[in-house]
Coordinates of C-alpha atoms and ligand atoms in Angstrom, one line a residue:
Chain A
X1 CA 0.0 0.0 0.0
X2 CA 1.9 3.5 -0.8
X3 CA 2.0 6.3 1.1
X4 CA 2.3 9.9 0.0
X5 CA 3.9 12.6 2.4
X6 CA 2.9 15.4 2.5
X7 CA 5.1 18.2 3.9
X8 CA 2.8 20.1 5.6
X9 CA 1.6 20.9 8.3
X10 CA -2.2 20.2 9.5
X11 CA -4.0 23.3 11.1
X12 CA -4.0 23.1 15.6
X13 CA -7.5 22.1 16.1
X14 CA -9.8 25.2 16.8
X15 CA -11.1 26.3 20.0
X16 CA -14.9 25.4 20.5
X17 CA -14.2 22.5 17.7
X18 CA -15.8 19.2 19.4
X19 CA -17.5 16.6 18.4
X20 CA -18.7 12.9 19.2
X21 CA -16.0 10.5 19.0
X22 CA -13.6 13.2 17.1
X23 CA -15.0 12.7 14.2
X24 CA -18.0 14.4 12.1
X25 CA -19.5 14.2 8.6
X26 CA -20.5 16.8 7.2
X27 CA -21.7 16.4 3.6
X28 CA -21.7 13.3 1.0
X29 CA -19.6 13.3 -2.0
X30 CA -20.9 14.8 -5.7
X31 CA -22.7 12.4 -7.5
X32 CA -20.1 10.3 -9.7
X33 CA -20.3 9.5 -13.3
X34 CA -20.4 5.4 -14.7
X35 CA -16.6 4.9 -17.0
X36 CA -15.4 2.2 -18.4
X37 CA -11.9 1.3 -17.1
X38 CA -10.0 -0.6 -19.3
X39 CA -9.6 -4.5 -18.4
X40 CA -5.9 -4.4 -18.7
X41 CA -2.5 -4.6 -16.6
X42 CA -1.8 -5.5 -13.2
X43 CA -3.8 -3.5 -11.1
X44 CA -6.8 -3.5 -12.9
X45 CA -6.0 -7.4 -12.6
X46 CA -6.1 -6.7 -8.8
X47 CA -9.2 -4.7 -9.3
X48 CA -11.0 -7.5 -10.5
X49 CA -10.3 -9.9 -8.5
X50 CA -11.3 -7.3 -5.1
X51 CA -14.8 -6.9 -6.8
X52 CA -15.1 -10.3 -7.8
X53 CA -14.5 -12.2 -4.6
X54 CA -16.0 -9.4 -3.0
X55 CA -13.3 -8.3 -0.6
X56 CA -12.5 -4.9 0.7
X57 CA -8.8 -3.3 0.0
X58 CA -7.3 -4.3 3.8
X59 CA -8.8 -7.9 3.3
X60 CA -6.9 -7.9 -0.1
X61 CA -4.0 -6.8 1.6
X62 CA -3.9 -10.1 3.8
Chain B
X1 CA 5.3 -33.8 -24.0
X2 CA 1.8 -34.0 -24.5
X3 CA 0.8 -37.2 -25.8
X4 CA -2.4 -37.1 -28.2
X5 CA -6.0 -36.4 -26.9
X6 CA -4.4 -34.2 -24.4
X7 CA -4.8 -30.2 -25.7
X8 CA -1.8 -28.6 -26.9
X9 CA -0.8 -25.7 -24.3
X10 CA -1.3 -22.4 -24.3
X11 CA 1.0 -20.8 -26.2
X12 CA 0.3 -16.7 -26.2
X13 CA 2.0 -13.7 -27.8
X14 CA 1.2 -10.1 -27.9
X15 CA 0.8 -8.9 -31.9
X16 CA 0.2 -5.6 -32.5
X17 CA -1.7 -5.1 -36.4
X18 CA -2.0 -1.9 -38.4
X19 CA -2.5 -0.9 -41.4
X20 CA 1.0 -0.2 -42.3
X21 CA 2.8 -2.6 -40.1
X22 CA 2.5 -5.5 -37.4
X23 CA 4.5 -6.7 -34.6
X24 CA 5.0 -9.6 -32.9
X25 CA 6.4 -10.0 -29.2
X26 CA 5.9 -12.4 -26.0
X27 CA 6.9 -12.4 -22.5
X28 CA 9.5 -14.8 -21.5
X29 CA 9.5 -16.7 -18.0
X30 CA 11.7 -13.6 -16.4
X31 CA 8.9 -11.0 -17.2
X32 CA 11.1 -9.9 -20.1
X33 CA 9.3 -8.8 -23.2
X34 CA 11.0 -9.2 -26.5
X35 CA 9.8 -8.1 -30.0
X36 CA 10.6 -11.0 -32.4
X37 CA 12.3 -10.6 -35.6
X38 CA 10.4 -12.6 -38.2
X39 CA 12.9 -15.0 -41.1
X40 CA 14.1 -11.3 -42.3
X41 CA 14.9 -10.1 -39.3
X42 CA 12.2 -7.2 -39.3
X43 CA 10.3 -6.3 -35.8
X44 CA 8.1 -4.1 -38.1
X45 CA 6.5 -6.4 -40.9
X46 CA 4.9 -4.7 -43.3
X47 CA 0.9 -5.6 -43.1
X48 CA 1.6 -6.9 -46.7
X49 CA 1.3 -9.9 -49.0
X50 CA 2.5 -10.9 -52.6
X51 CA 1.7 -13.4 -54.6
X52 CA 4.4 -14.6 -57.8
X53 CA 3.8 -17.5 -59.8
X54 CA 1.8 -18.4 -57.0
X55 CA 4.5 -18.0 -54.2
X56 CA 3.4 -16.3 -51.2
X57 CA 5.3 -13.1 -49.4
X58 CA 4.8 -11.1 -46.7
X59 CA 6.6 -8.2 -45.2
X60 CA 9.3 -5.8 -46.8
X61 CA 9.5 -8.6 -49.6
X62 CA 5.8 -8.2 -50.2
X63 CA 6.0 -4.4 -50.1
X64 CA 8.6 -4.1 -52.3
X65 CA 7.2 -5.7 -55.1
X66 CA 4.6 -2.4 -55.0
X67 CA 6.7 -1.3 -58.1
X68 CA 6.8 -4.3 -60.3
X69 CA 3.7 -6.4 -58.9
X70 CA 1.2 -3.8 -57.3
X71 CA -1.9 -6.0 -59.2
X72 CA -0.9 -8.7 -57.2
X73 CA 0.3 -6.9 -53.9
X74 CA -2.2 -6.6 -51.0
X75 CA -1.4 -3.4 -48.6
X76 CA -3.6 -1.2 -45.9
X77 CA -6.8 -3.6 -45.5
X78 CA -6.9 -3.9 -41.9
X79 CA -9.3 -0.7 -41.2
X80 CA -11.7 -2.6 -43.9
X81 CA -12.3 -5.8 -41.9
X82 CA -15.7 -6.0 -40.8
X83 CA -16.7 -3.5 -42.6
X84 CA -19.3 -3.1 -45.9
X85 CA -17.9 -1.8 -48.8
X86 CA -20.1 1.1 -48.9
X87 CA -18.4 2.8 -46.2
X88 CA -14.3 2.2 -47.3
X89 CA -12.4 4.8 -48.6
X90 CA -10.1 2.5 -50.8
X91 CA -7.4 5.5 -51.3
X92 CA -4.7 4.1 -49.8
X93 CA -4.7 1.3 -52.2
X94 CA -4.2 3.1 -54.9
X95 CA -0.6 1.8 -55.7
X96 CA -1.9 -2.2 -54.7
X97 CA -4.8 -4.4 -55.2
X98 CA -8.0 -2.6 -55.5
X99 CA -10.7 -3.9 -53.4
X100 CA -13.9 -4.9 -54.5
X101 CA -17.1 -5.8 -53.9
X102 CA -17.4 -9.3 -54.3
X103 CA -18.3 -12.8 -52.2
X104 CA -20.9 -10.2 -50.5
X105 CA -17.9 -9.1 -48.4
X106 CA -14.7 -6.5 -49.3
X107 CA -12.1 -8.8 -51.4
X108 CA -9.0 -8.5 -53.6
X109 CA -9.0 -10.1 -57.1
X110 CA -5.6 -11.2 -57.1
X111 CA -3.2 -14.5 -58.8
X112 CA -2.1 -16.1 -56.1
X113 CA -1.8 -19.5 -57.3
X114 CA 0.9 -21.0 -60.2
X115 CA -2.3 -20.8 -63.0
X116 CA -3.0 -17.4 -65.2
X117 CA -6.2 -16.2 -63.0
X118 CA -7.3 -13.7 -60.7
X119 CA -8.8 -15.3 -57.9
X120 CA -10.7 -13.7 -55.8
X121 CA -10.1 -13.3 -52.2
X122 CA -11.9 -11.7 -49.7
X123 CA -10.6 -9.5 -46.7
X124 CA -11.3 -12.4 -44.2
X125 CA -8.9 -14.2 -46.5
X126 CA -6.3 -11.8 -46.5
X127 CA -6.4 -11.2 -43.2
X128 CA -6.2 -14.7 -42.2
X129 CA -3.0 -15.5 -44.2
X130 CA -1.1 -12.3 -42.6
X131 CA -2.0 -13.9 -39.2
X132 CA -1.2 -17.1 -40.2
X133 CA 2.2 -15.9 -40.9
X134 CA 3.0 -13.9 -37.9
X135 CA 2.1 -17.2 -35.8
X136 CA 4.5 -18.8 -37.6
X137 CA 7.2 -16.5 -37.5
X138 CA 6.5 -16.3 -33.5
X139 CA 6.2 -20.0 -33.5
X140 CA 9.6 -20.0 -35.5
X141 CA 11.4 -17.7 -32.9
X142 CA 9.9 -19.7 -30.2
X143 CA 10.3 -23.0 -31.2
X144 CA 7.2 -24.6 -30.2
X145 CA 3.5 -23.5 -31.7
X146 CA 1.8 -20.5 -31.4
X147 CA -1.9 -20.8 -30.4
X148 CA -3.1 -17.8 -28.9
X149 CA -3.1 -14.2 -28.6
X150 CA -3.5 -10.5 -27.3
X151 CA -3.7 -8.4 -30.5
X152 CA -4.3 -5.2 -30.5
X153 CA -7.4 -2.5 -31.7
X154 CA -7.8 1.0 -32.7
X155 CA -9.8 2.4 -30.4
X156 CA -13.0 3.0 -31.8
X157 CA -12.9 -0.6 -33.3
X158 CA -16.7 -1.4 -33.7
X159 CA -17.9 -4.9 -32.7
X160 CA -18.6 -6.1 -35.9
X161 CA -14.7 -5.3 -36.8
X162 CA -14.0 -6.8 -33.9
X163 CA -15.9 -9.8 -34.7
X164 CA -14.2 -10.1 -38.4
X165 CA -10.8 -9.7 -36.6
X166 CA -11.7 -12.7 -34.0
X167 CA -13.0 -15.1 -37.0
X168 CA -9.4 -14.4 -39.2
X169 CA -7.4 -15.2 -36.4
X170 CA -9.1 -18.3 -35.1
X171 CA -9.0 -19.6 -38.5
X172 CA -5.0 -18.7 -38.4
X173 CA -5.1 -20.9 -35.7
X174 CA -4.9 -17.9 -32.9
X175 CA -7.3 -18.1 -29.6
X176 CA -8.0 -14.1 -29.1
X177 CA -7.6 -14.0 -25.1
X178 CA -8.3 -10.3 -25.5
X179 CA -8.7 -7.4 -27.5
X180 CA -7.1 -4.3 -26.0
X181 CA -7.2 -1.0 -27.6
X182 CA -4.0 0.3 -28.8
X183 CA -3.2 4.2 -26.9
X184 CA -4.0 1.5 -23.7
X185 CA -0.8 -1.3 -24.6
X186 CA 0.9 1.5 -25.1
X187 CA 0.4 3.3 -21.8
X188 CA 1.3 -0.2 -20.4
X189 CA 3.8 -1.0 -21.7
X190 CA 5.4 2.6 -21.0
X191 CA 4.2 1.9 -17.1
X192 CA 6.0 -0.8 -17.3
X193 CA 9.7 0.6 -18.2
X194 CA 10.0 3.8 -17.5
X195 CA 7.7 4.3 -14.4
X196 CA 8.0 0.6 -13.4
X197 CA 4.5 0.2 -13.0
X198 CA 4.0 3.3 -10.4
X199 CA 0.6 3.7 -9.8
X200 CA 1.1 7.9 -9.5
X201 CA -2.3 10.0 -9.9
X202 CA -1.5 11.0 -13.9
X203 CA -3.6 12.0 -17.1
X204 CA -1.9 10.9 -20.3
X205 CA -2.6 11.5 -24.0
X206 CA -1.6 8.3 -25.9
X207 CA -0.6 10.3 -29.7
X208 CA -0.6 7.1 -31.5
X209 CA 1.1 8.2 -35.1
X210 CA 1.0 5.2 -37.5
X211 CA 1.0 5.5 -41.3
X212 CA -2.3 5.9 -42.7
X213 CA -4.2 7.4 -39.2
X214 CA -3.4 9.4 -36.4
X215 CA -5.6 8.1 -32.8
X216 CA -5.4 10.0 -29.7
X217 CA -6.5 9.0 -26.3
X218 CA -6.9 11.3 -23.3
X219 CA -6.5 8.1 -20.2
X220 CA -7.1 9.2 -16.3
X221 CA -4.1 6.8 -14.6
X222 CA -5.0 6.4 -11.5
X223 CA -3.7 3.9 -9.6
X224 CA -2.2 2.2 -12.4
X225 CA -6.0 1.6 -13.6
X226 CA -6.4 3.6 -16.9
X227 CA -10.0 5.6 -17.8
X228 CA -10.2 6.5 -21.4
X229 CA -12.1 10.0 -21.2
X230 CA -11.6 11.3 -25.1
X231 CA -10.7 10.0 -28.0
X232 CA -10.1 11.7 -30.7
X233 CA -9.1 10.4 -34.7
X234 CA -7.8 11.5 -38.2
X235 CA -7.9 8.9 -41.1
X236 CA -6.5 10.8 -43.7
X237 CA -3.2 11.8 -41.2
X238 CA 0.2 9.6 -40.7
X239 CA 3.3 9.1 -41.8
X240 CA 2.0 9.0 -45.6
X241 CA 1.5 12.1 -45.7
X242 CA 4.8 13.1 -44.3
X243 CA 6.1 10.7 -47.1
X244 CA 3.8 13.1 -49.8
X245 CA 5.7 15.6 -48.4
X246 CA 9.0 14.6 -49.7
X247 CA 7.8 12.9 -52.8
X248 CA 6.0 16.1 -54.0
X249 CA 9.5 17.7 -53.1
X250 CA 11.8 15.1 -54.9
X251 CA 9.1 14.7 -57.9
X252 CA 9.4 18.7 -58.4
X253 CA 13.6 18.8 -58.0
X254 CA 13.7 15.8 -60.2
X255 CA 11.4 18.3 -63.3
X256 CA 13.9 20.9 -62.9
X257 CA 16.2 18.8 -65.1
X258 CA 13.9 16.7 -66.2
X259 CA 10.8 16.7 -68.1
X260 CA 8.3 14.0 -67.0
X261 CA 7.1 14.0 -63.9
X262 CA 7.9 10.9 -61.9
X263 CA 4.6 10.5 -59.9
X264 CA 2.9 10.8 -63.0
X265 CA 3.9 6.8 -63.7
X266 CA 3.1 4.0 -61.4
X267 CA 5.9 2.4 -61.4
X268 CA 8.2 5.9 -60.8
X269 CA 5.9 6.6 -57.9
X270 CA 6.4 3.3 -56.2
X271 CA 9.8 3.8 -56.1
X272 CA 9.4 7.5 -55.1
X273 CA 7.4 5.7 -51.9
X274 CA 9.4 3.7 -50.9
X275 CA 12.2 5.8 -51.4
X276 CA 10.6 8.8 -49.1
X277 CA 9.7 6.5 -46.5
X278 CA 13.5 5.9 -46.1
X279 CA 14.7 9.2 -46.6
X280 CA 11.9 10.0 -43.9
X281 CA 13.1 7.2 -41.8
X282 CA 16.7 8.8 -41.6
X283 CA 16.1 12.5 -41.2
X284 CA 14.4 10.9 -38.0
X285 CA 18.2 10.3 -36.6
X286 CA 20.8 12.2 -38.9
X287 CA 20.9 15.9 -40.0
X288 CA 20.6 14.9 -43.6
X289 CA 19.6 11.6 -45.9
X290 CA 19.3 11.5 -49.7
X291 CA 17.1 9.5 -52.4
X292 CA 19.1 7.6 -54.6
X293 CA 17.0 6.2 -57.1
X294 CA 18.0 4.0 -60.0
X295 CA 16.0 4.5 -63.1
X296 CA 13.0 6.6 -61.8
X297 CA 12.0 7.7 -65.0
X298 CA 12.9 7.7 -68.4
X299 CA 16.2 5.6 -67.3
X300 CA 16.6 8.4 -65.7
X301 CA 18.4 8.0 -62.3
X302 CA 18.1 10.0 -59.2
X303 CA 19.7 11.7 -56.6
X304 CA 19.3 14.5 -54.1
X305 CA 19.8 15.0 -50.4
X306 CA 17.2 16.6 -47.9
X307 CA 18.3 18.3 -44.9
X308 CA 16.1 17.7 -41.5
X309 CA 15.3 21.6 -41.5
X310 CA 14.3 21.7 -44.9
X311 CA 12.2 18.7 -44.8
X312 CA 10.3 20.1 -41.3
X313 CA 9.6 22.9 -44.0
X314 CA 8.2 20.7 -46.0
X315 CA 6.2 18.7 -43.8
X316 CA 5.1 21.8 -41.7
X317 CA 1.1 21.6 -42.3
X318 CA 1.1 17.5 -41.6
X319 CA 3.4 18.2 -38.5
X320 CA 0.9 21.3 -37.2
X321 CA -2.0 19.1 -37.3
X322 CA -1.0 16.4 -34.9
X323 CA -0.9 19.7 -32.2
X324 CA -4.2 20.6 -33.6
X325 CA -5.2 17.1 -33.2
X326 CA -3.8 16.0 -29.7
X327 CA -5.5 19.8 -28.7
X328 CA -8.8 19.1 -29.9
X329 CA -8.6 15.4 -28.0
X330 CA -7.6 17.5 -24.2
X331 CA -10.4 19.3 -25.1
X332 CA -13.2 16.8 -25.9
X333 CA -12.2 15.4 -22.5
X334 CA -12.9 18.7 -20.9
X335 CA -9.4 18.9 -19.8
X336 CA -6.6 21.6 -20.2
X337 CA -3.7 21.7 -21.9
X338 CA -1.8 22.4 -18.2
X339 CA -3.8 19.3 -17.0
X340 CA -2.1 16.6 -18.7
X341 CA 0.8 14.9 -17.2
X342 CA 2.2 13.2 -19.6
X343 CA 2.4 12.7 -23.6
X344 CA 3.2 9.2 -24.7
X345 CA 4.3 9.1 -28.2
X346 CA 3.7 5.7 -29.9
X347 CA 3.2 4.6 -33.1
X348 CA 6.6 4.8 -36.1
X349 CA 5.7 8.3 -37.3
X350 CA 6.5 9.4 -33.5
X351 CA 10.4 8.6 -34.2
X352 CA 10.1 12.3 -35.7
X353 CA 12.1 15.0 -33.2
X354 CA 10.4 17.9 -34.3
X355 CA 6.8 16.1 -33.3
X356 CA 7.8 16.0 -29.4
X357 CA 9.4 19.5 -29.8
X358 CA 6.2 21.0 -30.9
X359 CA 3.9 19.1 -28.3
X360 CA 6.7 20.3 -25.5
X361 CA 6.4 23.7 -27.1
X362 CA 2.4 24.0 -26.2
X363 CA 2.5 21.2 -23.4
X364 CA 5.0 23.3 -21.7
X365 CA 4.3 21.8 -18.5
X366 CA 3.8 18.1 -19.5
X367 CA 6.1 15.3 -19.5
X368 CA 6.6 14.6 -23.6
X369 CA 7.5 10.9 -23.7
X370 CA 9.7 10.1 -27.0
X371 CA 12.6 8.9 -28.3
X372 CA 14.2 12.4 -28.8
X373 CA 13.5 13.6 -25.7
X374 CA 13.8 10.8 -23.3
X375 CA 16.5 7.7 -24.3
X376 CA 15.2 5.3 -22.2
X377 CA 11.5 5.5 -23.8
X378 CA 10.6 2.1 -25.3
X379 CA 10.4 2.5 -29.0
X380 CA 7.6 3.8 -30.1
X381 CA 6.8 1.1 -32.9
X382 CA 7.0 -0.9 -30.6
X383 CA 5.0 0.3 -28.0
X384 CA 1.7 -1.3 -28.8
X385 CA 2.9 -4.8 -29.3
X386 CA 5.2 -4.7 -25.8
X387 CA 2.0 -4.0 -24.4
X388 CA 0.1 -7.3 -25.9
X389 CA 2.6 -9.3 -24.5
X390 CA 3.0 -7.8 -21.4
X391 CA -1.7 -8.6 -21.1
X392 CA -0.9 -12.2 -22.8
X393 CA 1.8 -13.1 -19.6
X394 CA -0.6 -11.7 -17.1
X395 CA -3.9 -13.9 -17.9
X396 CA -2.6 -16.7 -20.4
X397 CA -2.6 -18.9 -17.3
X398 CA -6.6 -17.5 -16.9
X399 CA -9.4 -20.2 -18.4
X400 CA -11.8 -18.0 -20.7
X401 CA -14.9 -17.7 -18.4
X402 CA -12.5 -15.5 -16.3
X403 CA -11.5 -13.4 -19.4
X404 CA -15.1 -13.0 -20.3
X405 CA -16.1 -12.0 -16.5
X406 CA -13.0 -9.3 -16.5
X407 CA -14.1 -7.6 -19.4
X408 CA -17.7 -7.9 -19.0
X409 CA -19.5 -4.3 -18.0
X410 CA -20.7 -5.6 -15.3
X411 CA -17.0 -5.2 -13.8
X412 CA -15.1 -2.9 -15.7
X413 CA -17.8 -0.1 -15.8
X414 CA -17.9 1.8 -12.4
X415 CA -18.8 4.5 -11.0
X416 CA -15.4 7.5 -11.4
X417 CA -15.2 10.5 -9.0
X418 CA -17.0 13.8 -10.4
X419 CA -14.5 15.7 -8.0
X420 CA -11.1 15.3 -6.4
X421 CA -11.1 14.5 -2.6
X422 CA -8.2 16.1 -0.3
X423 CA -7.2 17.7 2.7
X424 CA -7.6 21.0 4.3
X425 CA -3.8 22.7 4.8
X426 CA -4.4 26.3 5.9
X427 CA -6.5 27.2 2.9
X428 CA -4.6 25.3 0.7
X429 CA -6.1 21.6 -0.8
X430 CA -4.5 18.8 -0.4
X431 CA -5.4 16.0 -3.1
X432 CA -5.6 12.9 -2.2
X433 CA -7.3 10.9 -4.4
X434 CA -8.2 13.3 -8.4
X435 CA -11.0 13.4 -9.9
X436 CA -12.0 10.9 -13.1
X437 CA -10.8 7.8 -10.4
X438 CA -12.9 4.6 -10.5
X439 CA -14.2 3.4 -7.1
X440 CA -13.5 1.8 -4.8
X441 CA -10.6 3.7 -3.8
X442 CA -8.3 3.9 -1.4
X443 CA -5.7 6.4 -0.3
X444 CA -3.1 6.9 2.4
X445 CA -1.5 10.5 2.8
X446 CA 0.7 10.9 6.3
X447 CA 1.2 15.3 7.0
X448 CA 3.7 16.7 9.5
X449 CA 1.6 18.0 12.2
X450 CA 1.8 21.2 15.0
X451 CA 2.3 19.8 18.8
X452 CA -1.3 19.3 20.3
X453 CA -4.8 18.9 18.8
X454 CA -4.7 19.1 14.8
X455 CA -8.0 19.5 12.7
X456 CA -8.5 17.4 9.2
X457 CA -10.5 19.3 7.1
X458 CA -11.8 16.7 4.2
X459 CA -13.9 17.6 1.3
X460 CA -14.0 18.3 -2.4
X461 CA -11.8 20.3 -4.9
X462 CA -11.8 21.4 -7.9
X463 CA -8.8 22.6 -9.7
X464 CA -9.2 26.1 -11.8
X465 CA -6.7 27.8 -14.4
X466 CA -5.8 31.1 -13.3
X467 CA -4.6 33.2 -16.1
X468 CA -2.6 36.2 -14.5
X469 CA -2.3 39.5 -16.7
X470 CA 1.3 40.9 -16.7
X471 CA 1.9 44.2 -18.4
X472 CA 4.3 44.1 -21.2
X473 CA 7.5 45.4 -20.5
X474 CA 7.0 49.6 -20.9
X475 CA 8.8 50.7 -24.6
X476 CA 12.0 51.8 -24.6
X477 CA 12.1 55.5 -25.4
X478 CA 14.1 55.1 -28.3
X479 CA 12.6 51.8 -29.2
X480 CA 13.1 51.5 -32.7
X481 CA 10.3 51.3 -35.5
X482 CA 10.7 48.2 -36.9
X483 CA 9.5 46.3 -33.6
X484 CA 7.7 43.7 -34.2
X485 CA 4.3 42.7 -34.3
X486 CA 3.9 39.8 -31.8
X487 CA 4.6 42.6 -29.0
X488 CA 1.2 44.2 -29.6
X489 CA 0.8 46.1 -26.5
X490 CA -0.7 43.2 -25.4
X491 CA -0.3 42.0 -21.7
X492 CA 1.6 38.4 -21.7
X493 CA -0.4 36.0 -20.0
X494 CA 0.5 33.2 -17.7
X495 CA -1.7 30.0 -17.3
X496 CA -1.5 27.9 -14.0
X497 CA -3.3 25.3 -12.6
X498 CA -4.7 25.9 -9.1
X499 CA -7.3 23.7 -6.6
X500 CA -9.7 25.1 -4.8
X501 CA -11.4 23.4 -2.2
X502 CA -15.4 23.5 -2.8
X503 CA -17.4 21.9 0.3
X504 CA -16.2 20.1 3.6
X505 CA -17.5 16.6 3.5
X506 CA -16.2 16.1 6.9
X507 CA -14.1 16.6 9.8
X508 CA -11.7 15.0 12.4
X509 CA -9.3 16.0 14.9
X510 CA -6.3 14.4 16.4
X511 CA -6.0 15.3 19.7
X512 CA -2.5 15.4 21.9
X513 CA -0.2 14.7 18.3
X514 CA 3.7 14.6 19.9
X515 CA 5.9 17.2 18.5
X516 CA 7.7 16.1 15.3
X517 CA 5.3 13.5 14.7
X518 CA 3.2 12.8 11.4
X519 CA -0.6 12.0 11.3
X520 CA -1.7 9.9 8.5
X521 CA -4.9 10.5 6.5
X522 CA -6.5 7.4 5.3
X523 CA -9.4 7.0 3.0
X524 CA -11.6 4.5 1.7
X525 CA -14.0 5.6 -0.3
X526 CA -16.6 2.5 -1.5
X527 CA -18.8 1.9 -5.1
X528 CA -21.5 3.5 -3.1
X529 CA -20.0 7.0 -2.9
X530 CA -19.7 6.7 1.2
X531 CA -16.4 7.0 2.9
X532 CA -14.6 5.7 5.6
X533 CA -11.9 7.8 7.5
X534 CA -9.5 6.8 10.0
X535 CA -7.1 9.6 11.2
X536 CA -4.8 8.7 13.5
X537 CA -1.0 10.1 14.4
X538 CA 1.8 7.6 12.8
X539 CA 2.7 5.2 15.4
X540 CA 0.0 5.4 17.7
X541 CA -2.7 2.2 17.3
X542 CA -6.1 4.0 17.4
X543 CA -7.3 7.1 15.9
X544 CA -9.9 8.9 15.1
X545 CA -12.5 6.5 12.4
X546 CA -15.8 7.8 10.9
X547 CA -17.7 7.5 7.9
X548 CA -19.0 9.7 5.8
X549 CA -22.6 8.4 4.3
X550 CA -23.6 7.5 0.4
X551 CA -24.7 9.6 -1.8
X552 CA -28.3 9.5 -2.1
Ligands
ATP601 N1 12.2 6.3 -37.4 C1 10.8 6.4 -38.0 N2 10.7 7.8 -38.4 C2 9.9 8.9 -38.7 N3 8.9 7.5 -38.9 C3 8.6 6.5 -39.3 C4 10.0 5.8 -38.8 N4 9.6 4.3 -38.1 C5 8.9 4.0 -39.4 N5 8.0 5.5 -39.3 C6 6.6 5.4 -39.9 O1 5.6 5.5 -38.9 C7 4.8 4.9 -40.1 C8 4.1 3.3 -39.2 O2 4.1 3.8 -38.1 P1 3.4 2.5 -37.5 O3 4.3 1.7 -37.4 O4 3.0 3.0 -36.2 O5 1.8 1.6 -38.4 P2 0.5 1.1 -38.1 O6 0.2 1.2 -36.9 O7 0.4 0.4 -39.2 O8 0.0 2.2 -39.3 P3 -1.4 2.8 -40.1 O9 -2.3 1.7 -39.1 O10 -1.9 4.2 -39.5 O11 -1.5 2.8 -41.0 C9 5.2 5.1 -41.4 O12 4.7 6.3 -41.7 C10 6.5 4.4 -41.2 O13 7.2 5.1 -41.9
MG602 MG1 -1.1 1.6 -35.1

């Protein structure tokens, strides 16, 4: 699993910020577009394997 | 050893089958791709068959028959497969066997037996023969019977064309494991070599510039998966137009000293064509090259040296057309030139240095991958066949059923993110995953963090092109009056791509971060667009977890 390194600092938590379990969902993602992924190459095959076996990324890692 | 009754082991190769050239490649056990040379030593095998006294010639030998035996030489036929006679453009066949409407299909009338009679051979027959020869060259080279292939096709090949190609391949003794498109094959081969299968997100333009056509594909490459965003095609633009510029020039030079126009005689024109192509290829490497043709016309020999600058001038119009086609494809994809990270030049004509340098000036921020810009670039004439051979090695062990499932829309059609997702750092949007990425997707990034409690603000983002006008430097008082046109008081424009954060989708607090620690943010976007978020100090087991609900 690749991890990108970002050389920038996350901001300090604003005073008064609070949320249940320190997390709050605020919105939703914009609607997706349906497009065709090319069934070619090693990474597509990994995607196909996960989809066909209904596995998540972390199950796939194991 | 396979005994009787047992099915022969599958030996699969990659095949690139163009109108002008074909090639074959194999991936050996050590995952090394080798482009196979045929019996004549050619890796680029002209897609030409020719018949002399019942003997069949293919490739370079057949192509040279265009001078003396053009009527029994079949060339430029790939694009006729699976088509209606009425819908084809036979222009490219003017100097070889003409396609005719016979046997309810596109056919050629050729003397291909010892008998002195014309036989009607269908496009299916011709393609089958050509593929059989390719398979047999590969079989000879590998020392084992080749019986399967991945064949590359243009990105606009219709189902009828695929069916026709599949039938021809089957009759040639090849099981087509999968058709893959030429631009995607090229990108796969490039990524395997130059980027060592890097999964970095990038928008790539693959420009496949061949002999008779040019095909552009704008591809979103995300985590090593490819999504074609737009394509553009020109069926009258390719290396043949560059040859024509040289042919016209040579003919005019010839006519300065001689009366006849060598272009008016079929045989002279055929000789000029073959030589122009050779000169053109030499000019991709050298600063000058020479025509040298024995008895070009009226028994007169012809020689002429052309330098590269002259050639680029003669071909300027054609060369400009490649830029325009590429820019139109980028627009069609809804992208700006600045969104393009990489332009991969594929196809034989991509050896031309001027094409790469022209592109570099329009796409100043993009990496142009071509032999003249990167000595490690894969030979553009070999990109597609190498991609096919890589895919062949990946799936040759699969059962038919697996391949069918993998290529079925149930698997290949996927939701793609409309906008990028990222983290707001100050007022700067840092992309975690770009737009046009297929979901499910998982991304992880590590950030620096202030000591204490920090905020992870997850939001959508869009990129914009920011245009800044810089006032032109004031003219010098004594400015010469011949000051040129382009400084027309127009302020200089600089364009840059900037990210703008959109709606916030979630916030998370990571508390008590130690001095100098990093904070890791992982998002898992599911197929229904729900998102799992994990944020934690690197090294600590616990962290903040949350879910963003699926979009309605
Ligand atoms: N070194 C070179 N420099 C310039 N042009 C070259 C070079 N090598 C090959 N070409 C040209 O590339 C063209 C062939 O491209 P390619 O091998 O990609 O063929 P193709 O896919 O069969 O083409 P198409 O289907 O468009 O006819 C020819 O016009 C050939 O002259
Ligand atoms: Mg091609």
